[in-house]
Short mmCIF file of C-alpha atoms in Angstrom, two decimals:
data_model
loop_
_atom_site.label_atom_id
_atom_site.label_comp_id
_atom_site.label_asym_id
_atom_site.label_seq_id
_atom_site.Cartn_x
_atom_site.Cartn_y
_atom_site.Cartn_z
CA MET A 1 24.62 -17.55 -13.66
CA ILE A 2 23.84 -13.91 -14.48
CA GLU A 3 24.57 -12.63 -17.98
CA ILE A 4 24.12 -8.92 -18.59
CA SER A 5 24.78 -7.78 -22.13
CA HIS A 6 24.55 -4.34 -23.68
CA VAL A 7 21.79 -3.12 -21.36
CA ASN A 8 20.49 0.40 -21.97
CA LYS A 9 17.85 2.13 -19.91
CA TRP A 10 16.31 5.55 -20.26
CA TYR A 11 14.02 7.24 -17.73
CA SER A 12 13.03 9.71 -20.41
CA PRO A 13 14.20 10.18 -24.00
CA THR A 14 16.91 12.56 -22.80
CA PHE A 15 17.89 10.90 -19.54
CA GLN A 16 19.83 7.69 -19.89
CA VAL A 17 20.52 5.85 -16.62
CA LEU A 18 22.30 2.81 -17.99
CA THR A 19 24.59 2.85 -21.01
CA ASP A 20 25.69 -0.35 -22.69
CA CYS A 21 26.26 -2.32 -19.49
CA THR A 22 27.82 -5.73 -20.03
CA THR A 23 29.06 -8.08 -17.32
CA SER A 24 28.40 -11.44 -15.81
CA VAL A 25 28.40 -13.32 -12.55
CA THR A 26 29.36 -16.98 -12.60
CA LYS A 27 28.20 -19.62 -10.17
CA GLY A 28 29.73 -19.23 -6.72
CA GLU A 29 31.17 -15.84 -7.55
CA VAL A 30 30.82 -12.76 -5.35
CA VAL A 31 30.72 -9.56 -7.36
CA VAL A 32 30.71 -6.17 -5.67
CA VAL A 33 29.28 -3.20 -7.58
CA CYS A 34 30.40 0.22 -6.39
CA GLY A 35 30.41 3.77 -7.64
CA PRO A 36 29.25 7.26 -6.72
CA SER A 37 25.57 7.83 -5.98
CA GLY A 38 23.46 8.25 -9.08
CA SER A 39 25.81 6.06 -11.09
CA GLY A 40 23.07 3.52 -11.84
CA LYS A 41 24.34 0.63 -9.74
CA SER A 42 21.06 0.12 -7.88
CA THR A 43 19.15 0.42 -11.13
CA LEU A 44 21.36 -2.22 -12.74
CA ILE A 45 20.89 -4.73 -9.93
CA LYS A 46 17.11 -4.17 -10.01
CA CYS A 47 17.13 -4.95 -13.73
CA VAL A 48 18.50 -8.40 -12.92
CA ASN A 49 15.21 -9.55 -11.37
CA ALA A 50 13.11 -7.26 -13.56
CA LEU A 51 12.00 -4.94 -10.79
CA GLU A 52 13.14 -2.23 -13.20
CA PRO A 53 12.44 -2.56 -16.91
CA PHE A 54 15.08 -1.67 -19.50
CA GLN A 55 14.71 -0.72 -23.11
CA SER A 56 17.47 -2.61 -24.90
CA GLY A 57 19.98 -5.35 -24.27
CA ASP A 58 19.57 -8.73 -22.62
CA ILE A 59 19.80 -10.13 -19.11
CA SER A 60 19.52 -13.79 -18.36
CA VAL A 61 19.58 -15.59 -15.03
CA ASP A 62 20.45 -19.28 -15.02
CA GLY A 63 19.62 -19.42 -18.73
CA THR A 64 16.22 -17.71 -18.41
CA LYS A 65 15.86 -14.44 -20.25
CA VAL A 66 14.56 -11.77 -17.87
CA ASN A 67 13.40 -9.41 -20.61
CA ASP A 68 11.46 -12.03 -22.56
CA PRO A 69 7.71 -11.26 -22.27
CA LYS A 70 7.07 -15.02 -22.14
CA THR A 71 9.19 -15.46 -19.02
CA ASN A 72 7.26 -16.29 -15.88
CA LEU A 73 8.69 -13.47 -13.78
CA PRO A 74 7.24 -14.46 -10.40
CA LYS A 75 8.76 -17.91 -10.84
CA LEU A 76 12.13 -16.49 -11.85
CA ARG A 77 12.12 -13.99 -8.97
CA SER A 78 11.31 -16.70 -6.46
CA ARG A 79 14.73 -18.21 -7.28
CA VAL A 80 16.57 -14.88 -6.99
CA GLY A 81 16.89 -13.56 -3.46
CA MET A 82 16.95 -9.82 -3.00
CA VAL A 83 17.85 -7.68 -0.01
CA PHE A 84 16.86 -4.00 -0.07
CA GLN A 85 18.43 -0.89 1.37
CA HIS A 86 15.38 -0.23 3.54
CA PHE A 87 14.80 -3.89 4.51
CA GLU A 88 11.16 -3.87 3.36
CA LEU A 89 9.97 -6.38 5.90
CA PHE A 90 6.18 -6.62 5.97
CA PRO A 91 5.28 -4.55 9.06
CA HIS A 92 1.88 -6.17 9.62
CA LEU A 93 3.35 -9.67 9.89
CA LYS A 94 5.38 -11.24 12.67
CA ILE A 95 9.02 -12.04 11.90
CA ILE A 96 8.31 -15.73 11.40
CA ASP A 97 5.33 -14.94 9.15
CA ASN A 98 7.53 -12.64 7.08
CA LEU A 99 9.67 -15.71 6.43
CA CYS A 100 6.74 -18.07 5.82
CA LEU A 101 4.54 -15.99 3.48
CA ALA A 102 6.32 -16.51 0.18
CA GLN A 103 7.39 -20.06 1.05
CA GLN A 104 3.73 -21.00 1.39
CA LYS A 105 2.15 -18.84 -1.29
CA VAL A 106 4.85 -19.16 -3.96
CA LEU A 107 6.57 -22.48 -3.29
CA GLY A 108 3.45 -24.14 -1.89
CA ARG A 109 5.19 -25.41 1.24
CA SER A 110 3.02 -26.43 4.18
CA HIS A 111 2.89 -24.07 7.13
CA ASP A 112 4.82 -26.49 9.34
CA LYS A 113 7.54 -26.98 6.76
CA ALA A 114 7.83 -23.25 6.12
CA GLU A 115 8.00 -22.54 9.82
CA THR A 116 10.70 -25.14 10.43
CA LYS A 117 12.74 -23.69 7.58
CA GLY A 118 12.09 -20.17 8.84
CA MET A 119 13.22 -21.00 12.38
CA GLN A 120 16.40 -22.65 11.07
CA LEU A 121 17.27 -19.51 9.14
CA LEU A 122 16.43 -17.21 12.04
CA GLU A 123 18.75 -19.28 14.21
CA ARG A 124 21.42 -18.95 11.57
CA VAL A 125 21.22 -15.14 11.59
CA GLY A 126 21.01 -15.20 15.39
CA LEU A 127 17.45 -14.00 15.79
CA LYS A 128 15.54 -17.13 16.78
CA GLU A 129 14.16 -15.58 19.96
CA HIS A 130 12.61 -12.71 18.00
CA ALA A 131 10.38 -14.92 15.81
CA GLN A 132 7.13 -13.79 17.43
CA LYS A 133 7.93 -10.05 17.33
CA PHE A 134 6.93 -7.53 14.72
CA PRO A 135 9.55 -5.90 12.46
CA ALA A 136 9.28 -2.48 14.13
CA GLN A 137 10.31 -4.03 17.45
CA LEU A 138 13.73 -4.91 16.02
CA SER A 139 16.74 -2.71 15.37
CA GLY A 140 17.77 -1.86 11.81
CA GLY A 141 20.58 -4.41 11.82
CA GLN A 142 18.26 -7.11 13.12
CA GLN A 143 15.63 -6.24 10.52
CA GLN A 144 18.16 -6.50 7.73
CA ARG A 145 19.30 -9.90 9.00
CA VAL A 146 15.66 -11.01 8.98
CA ALA A 147 15.39 -9.73 5.41
CA ILE A 148 18.39 -11.86 4.44
CA ALA A 149 16.83 -14.87 6.15
CA ARG A 150 13.54 -14.19 4.35
CA ALA A 151 15.31 -14.24 1.00
CA LEU A 152 17.26 -17.39 1.90
CA ALA A 153 14.05 -19.19 2.89
CA MET A 154 13.21 -19.41 -0.82
CA ASP A 155 16.40 -21.45 -1.47
CA PRO A 156 17.64 -18.92 -4.03
CA ILE A 157 20.26 -19.78 -6.63
CA VAL A 158 21.68 -16.28 -6.43
CA MET A 159 21.40 -13.37 -3.98
CA LEU A 160 21.20 -9.70 -4.91
CA PHE A 161 22.03 -7.06 -2.29
CA ASP A 162 21.07 -3.46 -2.98
CA GLU A 163 23.09 -1.30 -0.55
CA PRO A 164 22.21 -3.57 2.38
CA THR A 165 24.07 -1.52 4.97
CA SER A 166 23.62 2.09 3.86
CA ALA A 167 20.46 2.68 5.89
CA LEU A 168 22.02 1.29 9.06
CA ASP A 169 23.60 2.99 12.05
CA PRO A 170 27.36 2.43 11.95
CA GLU A 171 27.39 0.05 14.90
CA MET A 172 24.96 -2.28 13.16
CA VAL A 173 26.81 -2.59 9.89
CA SER A 174 29.12 -5.36 10.97
CA GLU A 175 26.41 -7.73 12.19
CA VAL A 176 24.86 -7.63 8.70
CA LEU A 177 28.21 -7.91 6.92
CA ASP A 178 29.13 -10.91 9.06
CA VAL A 179 26.05 -12.75 7.82
CA MET A 180 26.92 -11.83 4.25
CA VAL A 181 30.54 -12.93 4.63
CA ASP A 182 29.42 -16.31 5.96
CA LEU A 183 27.06 -16.63 3.03
CA ALA A 184 29.82 -15.80 0.55
CA ARG A 185 32.17 -18.32 2.15
CA GLU A 186 29.54 -21.03 1.84
CA GLY A 187 29.67 -20.53 -1.90
CA MET A 188 26.49 -18.49 -2.52
CA THR A 189 26.48 -16.62 -5.80
CA MET A 190 26.16 -12.95 -4.88
CA MET A 191 25.89 -9.59 -6.58
CA VAL A 192 26.31 -6.83 -4.02
CA VAL A 193 25.88 -3.10 -4.48
CA THR A 194 27.78 -1.56 -1.59
CA HIS A 195 30.29 1.03 -0.46
CA GLU A 196 31.75 -1.35 2.10
CA MET A 197 35.21 -1.80 0.61
CA GLY A 198 36.26 -3.89 3.59
CA PHE A 199 33.62 -6.41 2.61
CA ALA A 200 34.80 -6.28 -0.99
CA ARG A 201 38.41 -6.91 0.03
CA LYS A 202 37.40 -9.79 2.23
CA VAL A 203 35.14 -11.87 0.01
CA ALA A 204 34.67 -10.36 -3.44
CA ASN A 205 36.00 -12.16 -6.49
CA ARG A 206 35.46 -9.19 -8.74
CA VAL A 207 34.68 -5.52 -8.36
CA ILE A 208 32.64 -3.53 -10.85
CA PHE A 209 32.97 0.24 -10.77
CA MET A 210 30.14 2.26 -12.30
CA ASP A 211 29.93 5.95 -13.06
CA ARG A 212 27.20 7.87 -14.90
CA GLY A 213 25.40 4.74 -16.00
CA GLU A 214 28.45 3.03 -17.45
CA ILE A 215 30.55 0.15 -16.25
CA VAL A 216 33.91 1.87 -16.11
CA GLU A 217 35.89 -0.92 -14.56
CA ASP A 218 35.26 -4.63 -14.16
CA ALA A 219 38.27 -6.32 -12.62
CA PRO A 220 39.37 -9.05 -10.22
CA LYS A 221 39.47 -7.73 -6.68
CA ASP A 222 43.24 -7.57 -6.35
CA ASP A 223 43.64 -5.73 -9.63
CA PHE A 224 40.91 -3.26 -8.69
CA PHE A 225 42.37 -2.37 -5.31
CA GLY A 226 45.95 -2.71 -6.53
CA LYS A 227 45.94 -0.59 -9.62
CA PRO A 228 42.58 0.66 -10.88
CA ARG A 229 43.05 1.62 -14.50
CA SER A 230 40.57 4.47 -14.79
CA ASP A 231 40.98 7.92 -13.31
CA ARG A 232 37.42 7.93 -12.13
CA ALA A 233 37.82 4.71 -10.15
CA GLN A 234 41.05 5.99 -8.62
CA LYS A 235 39.37 9.21 -7.57
CA PHE A 236 36.40 7.32 -6.11
CA LEU A 237 38.64 4.98 -4.16
CA SER A 238 40.81 7.78 -2.81
CA LYS A 239 37.68 9.55 -1.61
CA ILE A 240 36.10 6.63 0.24
CA LEU A 241 39.32 5.06 1.51
CA SER A 242 40.97 8.22 2.81
CA HIS A 243 39.11 8.14 6.14
CA MET B 1 -37.76 28.13 29.40
CA LEU B 2 -37.30 24.73 30.98
CA SER B 3 -40.15 25.30 33.47
CA ASN B 4 -42.70 24.16 30.95
CA PHE B 5 -40.42 21.59 29.30
CA ASP B 6 -42.66 18.65 28.43
CA PHE B 7 -40.84 15.33 28.61
CA ASP B 8 -44.04 13.48 28.00
CA VAL B 9 -44.18 14.70 24.40
CA ILE B 10 -40.91 12.94 23.77
CA ARG B 11 -42.04 9.78 25.57
CA ARG B 12 -45.22 9.59 23.54
CA ALA B 13 -43.40 10.18 20.30
CA LEU B 14 -40.68 7.58 20.95
CA PRO B 15 -42.22 4.65 19.03
CA TYR B 16 -42.85 6.84 16.02
CA LEU B 17 -39.41 8.48 16.18
CA PHE B 18 -37.52 5.22 16.41
CA TYR B 19 -39.63 2.67 14.51
CA GLU B 20 -40.28 4.97 11.58
CA GLY B 21 -37.62 7.63 11.72
CA MET B 22 -34.51 5.91 13.05
CA THR B 23 -35.18 2.75 11.07
CA PHE B 24 -35.21 4.80 7.90
CA THR B 25 -32.10 6.75 8.87
CA LEU B 26 -30.11 3.62 9.72
CA THR B 27 -31.30 1.76 6.62
CA LEU B 28 -30.33 4.65 4.40
CA THR B 29 -26.95 5.00 6.15
CA ALA B 30 -26.15 1.30 5.85
CA LEU B 31 -27.25 0.93 2.23
CA ALA B 32 -25.54 4.15 1.16
CA ALA B 33 -22.31 3.16 2.92
CA LEU B 34 -22.36 -0.28 1.31
CA GLY B 35 -23.14 1.05 -2.14
CA GLY B 36 -20.64 3.87 -1.72
CA LEU B 37 -17.98 1.37 -0.70
CA ILE B 38 -18.52 -0.80 -3.77
CA PHE B 39 -18.77 2.09 -6.20
CA GLY B 40 -15.93 3.89 -4.39
CA THR B 41 -13.61 0.87 -4.65
CA ALA B 42 -14.26 0.78 -8.38
CA LEU B 43 -13.44 4.48 -8.64
CA ALA B 44 -10.26 4.09 -6.58
CA LEU B 45 -9.09 1.17 -8.72
CA MET B 46 -9.85 3.20 -11.85
CA ARG B 47 -7.72 6.06 -10.55
CA LEU B 48 -4.88 3.76 -9.56
CA SER B 49 -4.97 1.72 -12.75
CA GLY B 50 -2.35 2.46 -15.34
CA TYR B 51 -5.00 3.51 -17.85
CA LYS B 52 -4.94 7.28 -18.15
CA LEU B 53 -8.45 7.64 -19.59
CA LEU B 54 -10.09 5.56 -16.82
CA GLY B 55 -8.22 7.50 -14.17
CA ARG B 56 -9.21 10.78 -15.74
CA ILE B 57 -12.90 9.86 -15.85
CA ALA B 58 -12.87 8.77 -12.21
CA GLY B 59 -10.94 11.91 -11.25
CA LEU B 60 -13.43 14.19 -12.97
CA TYR B 61 -16.32 12.41 -11.32
CA VAL B 62 -14.78 12.76 -7.87
CA ASP B 63 -13.97 16.43 -8.37
CA PHE B 64 -17.46 17.09 -9.70
CA MET B 65 -19.20 15.45 -6.75
CA ARG B 66 -16.98 17.13 -4.20
CA SER B 67 -17.61 20.56 -5.69
CA LEU B 68 -21.36 20.49 -5.10
CA PRO B 69 -23.30 20.87 -1.85
CA LEU B 70 -24.91 17.57 -0.93
CA VAL B 71 -28.31 19.10 -0.30
CA LEU B 72 -28.30 20.53 -3.80
CA VAL B 73 -27.48 17.17 -5.34
CA ILE B 74 -30.27 15.51 -3.37
CA PHE B 75 -32.77 18.09 -4.48
CA TRP B 76 -31.59 18.25 -8.03
CA PHE B 77 -31.42 14.52 -8.45
CA TYR B 78 -34.94 14.00 -7.10
CA PHE B 79 -36.49 16.41 -9.58
CA LEU B 80 -34.26 15.65 -12.52
CA VAL B 81 -34.07 11.85 -12.57
CA PRO B 82 -37.76 11.35 -13.54
CA TYR B 83 -37.14 13.48 -16.63
CA ILE B 84 -33.87 11.71 -17.46
CA GLY B 85 -35.73 8.43 -17.06
CA GLN B 86 -38.41 9.67 -19.40
CA TRP B 87 -35.82 10.75 -21.92
CA VAL B 88 -33.87 7.46 -21.71
CA THR B 89 -36.88 5.14 -21.93
CA GLY B 90 -38.86 7.37 -24.29
CA ALA B 91 -41.91 7.24 -22.02
CA SER B 92 -44.67 9.76 -22.40
CA ARG B 93 -44.54 10.87 -18.77
CA PRO B 94 -41.71 11.44 -16.29
CA ILE B 95 -40.69 8.16 -14.59
CA SER B 96 -41.52 8.19 -10.90
CA VAL B 97 -38.50 7.06 -8.92
CA GLY B 98 -39.69 7.57 -5.36
CA ALA B 99 -38.06 9.58 -2.65
CA PHE B 100 -36.24 6.68 -0.99
CA ALA B 101 -34.68 5.27 -4.16
CA SER B 102 -33.77 8.74 -5.31
CA SER B 103 -32.09 9.72 -2.05
CA LEU B 104 -30.32 6.36 -1.78
CA ILE B 105 -28.83 6.71 -5.25
CA THR B 106 -27.77 10.26 -4.49
CA PHE B 107 -26.01 9.26 -1.29
CA ILE B 108 -24.28 6.31 -2.96
CA MET B 109 -22.99 8.55 -5.74
CA PHE B 110 -21.90 11.21 -3.31
CA GLU B 111 -20.27 8.92 -0.75
CA ALA B 112 -18.50 6.93 -3.46
CA ALA B 113 -16.53 10.05 -4.32
CA TYR B 114 -15.34 10.42 -0.72
CA PHE B 115 -14.78 6.72 -0.09
CA SER B 116 -12.74 6.37 -3.26
CA GLU B 117 -10.39 9.13 -2.16
CA ILE B 118 -9.96 7.53 1.26
CA MET B 119 -9.15 4.20 -0.35
CA ARG B 120 -6.82 5.70 -2.87
CA ALA B 121 -4.90 7.46 -0.12
CA GLY B 122 -4.84 4.25 1.92
CA ILE B 123 -3.34 2.22 -0.91
CA GLN B 124 -0.90 4.96 -1.87
CA SER B 125 0.28 5.32 1.71
CA ILE B 126 2.04 1.96 1.37
CA SER B 127 5.60 2.66 0.25
CA ARG B 128 6.54 1.32 -3.17
CA GLY B 129 9.23 -0.81 -1.59
CA GLN B 130 6.58 -3.11 -0.14
CA PRO B 131 5.11 -4.39 -3.42
CA ALA B 132 8.67 -4.48 -4.78
CA ALA B 133 9.77 -6.72 -1.92
CA ALA B 134 6.71 -8.91 -2.45
CA SER B 135 7.46 -9.22 -6.17
CA ALA B 136 11.12 -9.96 -5.46
CA LEU B 137 9.99 -12.94 -3.36
CA GLY B 138 8.03 -14.26 -6.33
CA LEU B 139 4.53 -13.18 -5.33
CA THR B 140 2.28 -12.31 -8.25
CA TYR B 141 0.65 -8.87 -8.50
CA ALA B 142 -2.62 -10.24 -7.11
CA GLN B 143 -0.86 -12.02 -4.23
CA SER B 144 1.18 -8.97 -3.36
CA MET B 145 -2.00 -6.87 -3.27
CA ARG B 146 -3.84 -9.43 -1.18
CA TYR B 147 -1.20 -10.41 1.35
CA VAL B 148 1.03 -7.34 1.54
CA VAL B 149 -0.48 -4.08 0.27
CA LEU B 150 -4.19 -4.32 1.08
CA PRO B 151 -3.88 -5.66 4.64
CA GLN B 152 -1.73 -2.62 5.47
CA ALA B 153 -3.83 -0.18 3.44
CA PHE B 154 -7.01 -1.51 5.04
CA ARG B 155 -5.67 -0.89 8.55
CA ASN B 156 -4.75 2.63 7.51
CA MET B 157 -8.10 3.48 6.00
CA LEU B 158 -10.65 1.60 8.10
CA PRO B 159 -10.90 4.26 10.85
CA VAL B 160 -11.31 7.01 8.25
CA LEU B 161 -13.93 4.99 6.36
CA ILE B 162 -15.95 4.53 9.54
CA THR B 163 -15.58 8.18 10.48
CA GLN B 164 -16.87 9.12 7.03
CA THR B 165 -19.81 6.78 7.64
CA ILE B 166 -20.58 8.63 10.88
CA VAL B 167 -20.64 11.85 8.87
CA LEU B 168 -22.93 10.11 6.39
CA PHE B 169 -25.23 9.11 9.26
CA GLN B 170 -25.62 12.78 10.17
CA ASP B 171 -25.90 13.86 6.54
CA THR B 172 -28.86 11.58 5.90
CA SER B 173 -30.94 14.14 7.81
CA LEU B 174 -30.68 16.30 4.69
CA VAL B 175 -33.37 14.17 3.06
CA TYR B 176 -35.80 16.51 4.85
CA VAL B 177 -35.74 18.58 1.64
CA LEU B 178 -37.67 15.71 0.03
CA SER B 179 -40.12 15.60 2.98
CA ILE B 180 -38.97 12.12 3.87
CA THR B 181 -39.63 10.88 7.38
CA ASP B 182 -36.16 10.06 8.62
CA PHE B 183 -35.34 10.49 12.31
CA LEU B 184 -35.04 14.26 12.10
CA GLY B 185 -38.06 14.44 9.80
CA ALA B 186 -40.15 12.46 12.31
CA ALA B 187 -39.03 14.67 15.18
CA SER B 188 -39.81 17.72 13.11
CA LYS B 189 -43.31 16.48 12.30
CA VAL B 190 -44.14 15.85 15.96
CA ALA B 191 -42.66 19.24 16.84
CA GLN B 192 -44.90 21.04 14.35
CA ARG B 193 -48.00 19.04 15.26
CA ASP B 194 -47.70 19.50 19.03
CA GLY B 195 -46.03 22.87 18.94
CA ARG B 196 -43.11 21.45 20.94
CA LEU B 197 -40.14 22.62 18.89
CA VAL B 198 -37.68 23.01 21.77
CA GLU B 199 -38.28 19.55 23.19
CA MET B 200 -38.21 17.69 19.90
CA TYR B 201 -35.21 19.40 18.34
CA LEU B 202 -33.24 19.14 21.57
CA PHE B 203 -34.06 15.48 21.82
CA ALA B 204 -33.09 14.87 18.18
CA ALA B 205 -29.78 16.62 18.79
CA VAL B 206 -29.10 14.48 21.87
CA VAL B 207 -29.82 11.28 19.94
CA TYR B 208 -27.59 12.18 16.98
CA PHE B 209 -24.87 13.30 19.35
CA THR B 210 -25.01 10.16 21.47
CA ILE B 211 -24.93 7.74 18.56
CA SER B 212 -22.14 9.58 16.74
CA CYS B 213 -20.12 9.94 19.92
CA ILE B 214 -20.34 6.27 20.81
CA ALA B 215 -19.38 5.35 17.25
CA SER B 216 -16.39 7.71 17.30
CA PHE B 217 -15.26 6.22 20.57
CA GLY B 218 -15.58 2.78 19.00
CA VAL B 219 -13.42 3.89 16.09
CA ARG B 220 -10.67 5.00 18.46
CA ARG B 221 -10.74 1.65 20.26
CA LEU B 222 -10.66 -0.15 16.93
CA GLN B 223 -7.79 1.98 15.69
CA ALA B 224 -5.71 1.07 18.70
CA ARG B 225 -6.48 -2.60 18.24
CA ILE B 226 -5.68 -2.97 14.56
CA ALA B 227 -2.78 -0.52 14.32
CA ILE B 228 0.47 -1.85 12.92
CA ILE B 229 3.31 -1.53 15.40
CA ARG B 230 5.66 1.03 13.93
#
C-alpha cells in the first residue's frame, strides 16, 4: 500500500533529516513508527502524502508515485487520511461542517449525503451530540476524535497518524487510542508515529525505530519488544518503558 | 469666551459644510479605502508569494511609503505629478491633474501600504497547520485559501482594516494643503470669512469626533459578532 524506498531529505545542504529510509506498509497492516524527538519520524510520515518534499528516493501510495510532478496530489491526498498532533480542526466551522467541507468540495458529495456520513462518523467516535458546536468548545481528546472522524469521512485507503496523542492531557489519551484500536481491528491500513508503546503492543504488526533520520530497526512487533537488535533501540525502550 | 458664542453661524453654514465639505470627505475616504484595499491586496499577495523579487519590490514600496509624512506626500505628489506627466507624455506643458485626482491617488498609494501590512499579518496569523490540514484532506491551494485560510484571516483583519479606514477618514483633512474644500476646509473658510474661528473649529472637532467614535463603537460590536470562538 505504501512503498518508501531510499528516501533522502535535506533541510539545508549540511542538515540531512532523512537518510536512505526504506520501508513499506502492506494493506491492512498497522505500523508504528517510534524514536527519540528529532529523529525524523514526523518528517517521514509527512513525506508519504507529500506535505513535506524530499530530494531523492521514491514513495508510492497504492501504486501512485507521490514524488512524480505529474501526480494529482490533491486527489491522492483525498484518499490518504491524516491526523495531526495539534488536531488542526478548522476553528471557524462547526464540528459537522469540519466533516462536510472536504467531502463536498473534493469528493463532490451533496450536502445531505456529506452530513449523513458525517453524523455516522461522529456517532462512531461518540461525539454525535457535539455536531453543532465549534472546535474550541471541545476538549483536546474530543477534538482529536473529531479529527479522526474528519479524515475517515473521505473513505481513505490508508490512515496516517502524526503523534496523535502527544498534545493531549494524560486522561484524554485513552479515548483517542480506543478509537484508533477499533480502527486497527477493523482492518484499516495505518501508519502511526507515536510513543504509546501500549498501543503498539496491542495492535501493531510491525514497529519501526528511527534515530537521527535513519530507520534503525524495522521488525515485527514481538521481535521488537522481545529482543531489539540495536543498542539505540534498546536504550530508547528502556527509557520510555522504565516508568 | 462662551458668552458671545454664536450658534447661528454654525446653523447657517450647515448646508455648505455638509453638502460640499462632508460629501467630499466621505467620497475621498470611500474611494481611497476601496483603491487602497485593491492595491493593498496586490501588495500583500506579492509579499506572500514565493517570488523573492516581487516580495522585495512590494516590501521596498511599503517601507518607502511608511517612512514619509502623509502631508508631505500629498504636497509633493500634487506639484510633481504634472511634471512627471509632461515628461512621460512628452507634452510641451505640465499636465494638469486636478486637486481631487491628485489627492485621491496619493491616498490610495499611501493607504495601500498600510492595508497590505494588515492583510499580510492577517494571513500570516493563521498557523501553518491549517493549510496543511486542508491539503491533507485533498483541497487544492485555491480551495484551502478560500474555505480555510481567508475566512479566518478575514475575521482577524476586518476590525483593523475598518479602524485604519477611520484613521483615513480623519487624515483626509490633510488635503487642506491643496486648498481643497473638504469638511475641515469648508469649516475653515466659513471661520475666516465670518471671523468665527472658535465656533467653526469646535464644531468641526465635534463632528469628526462623533463620526469616528460611532464607527469605532461599530467596529467593537462587529468584532464581537464575527470573532471565532477560541
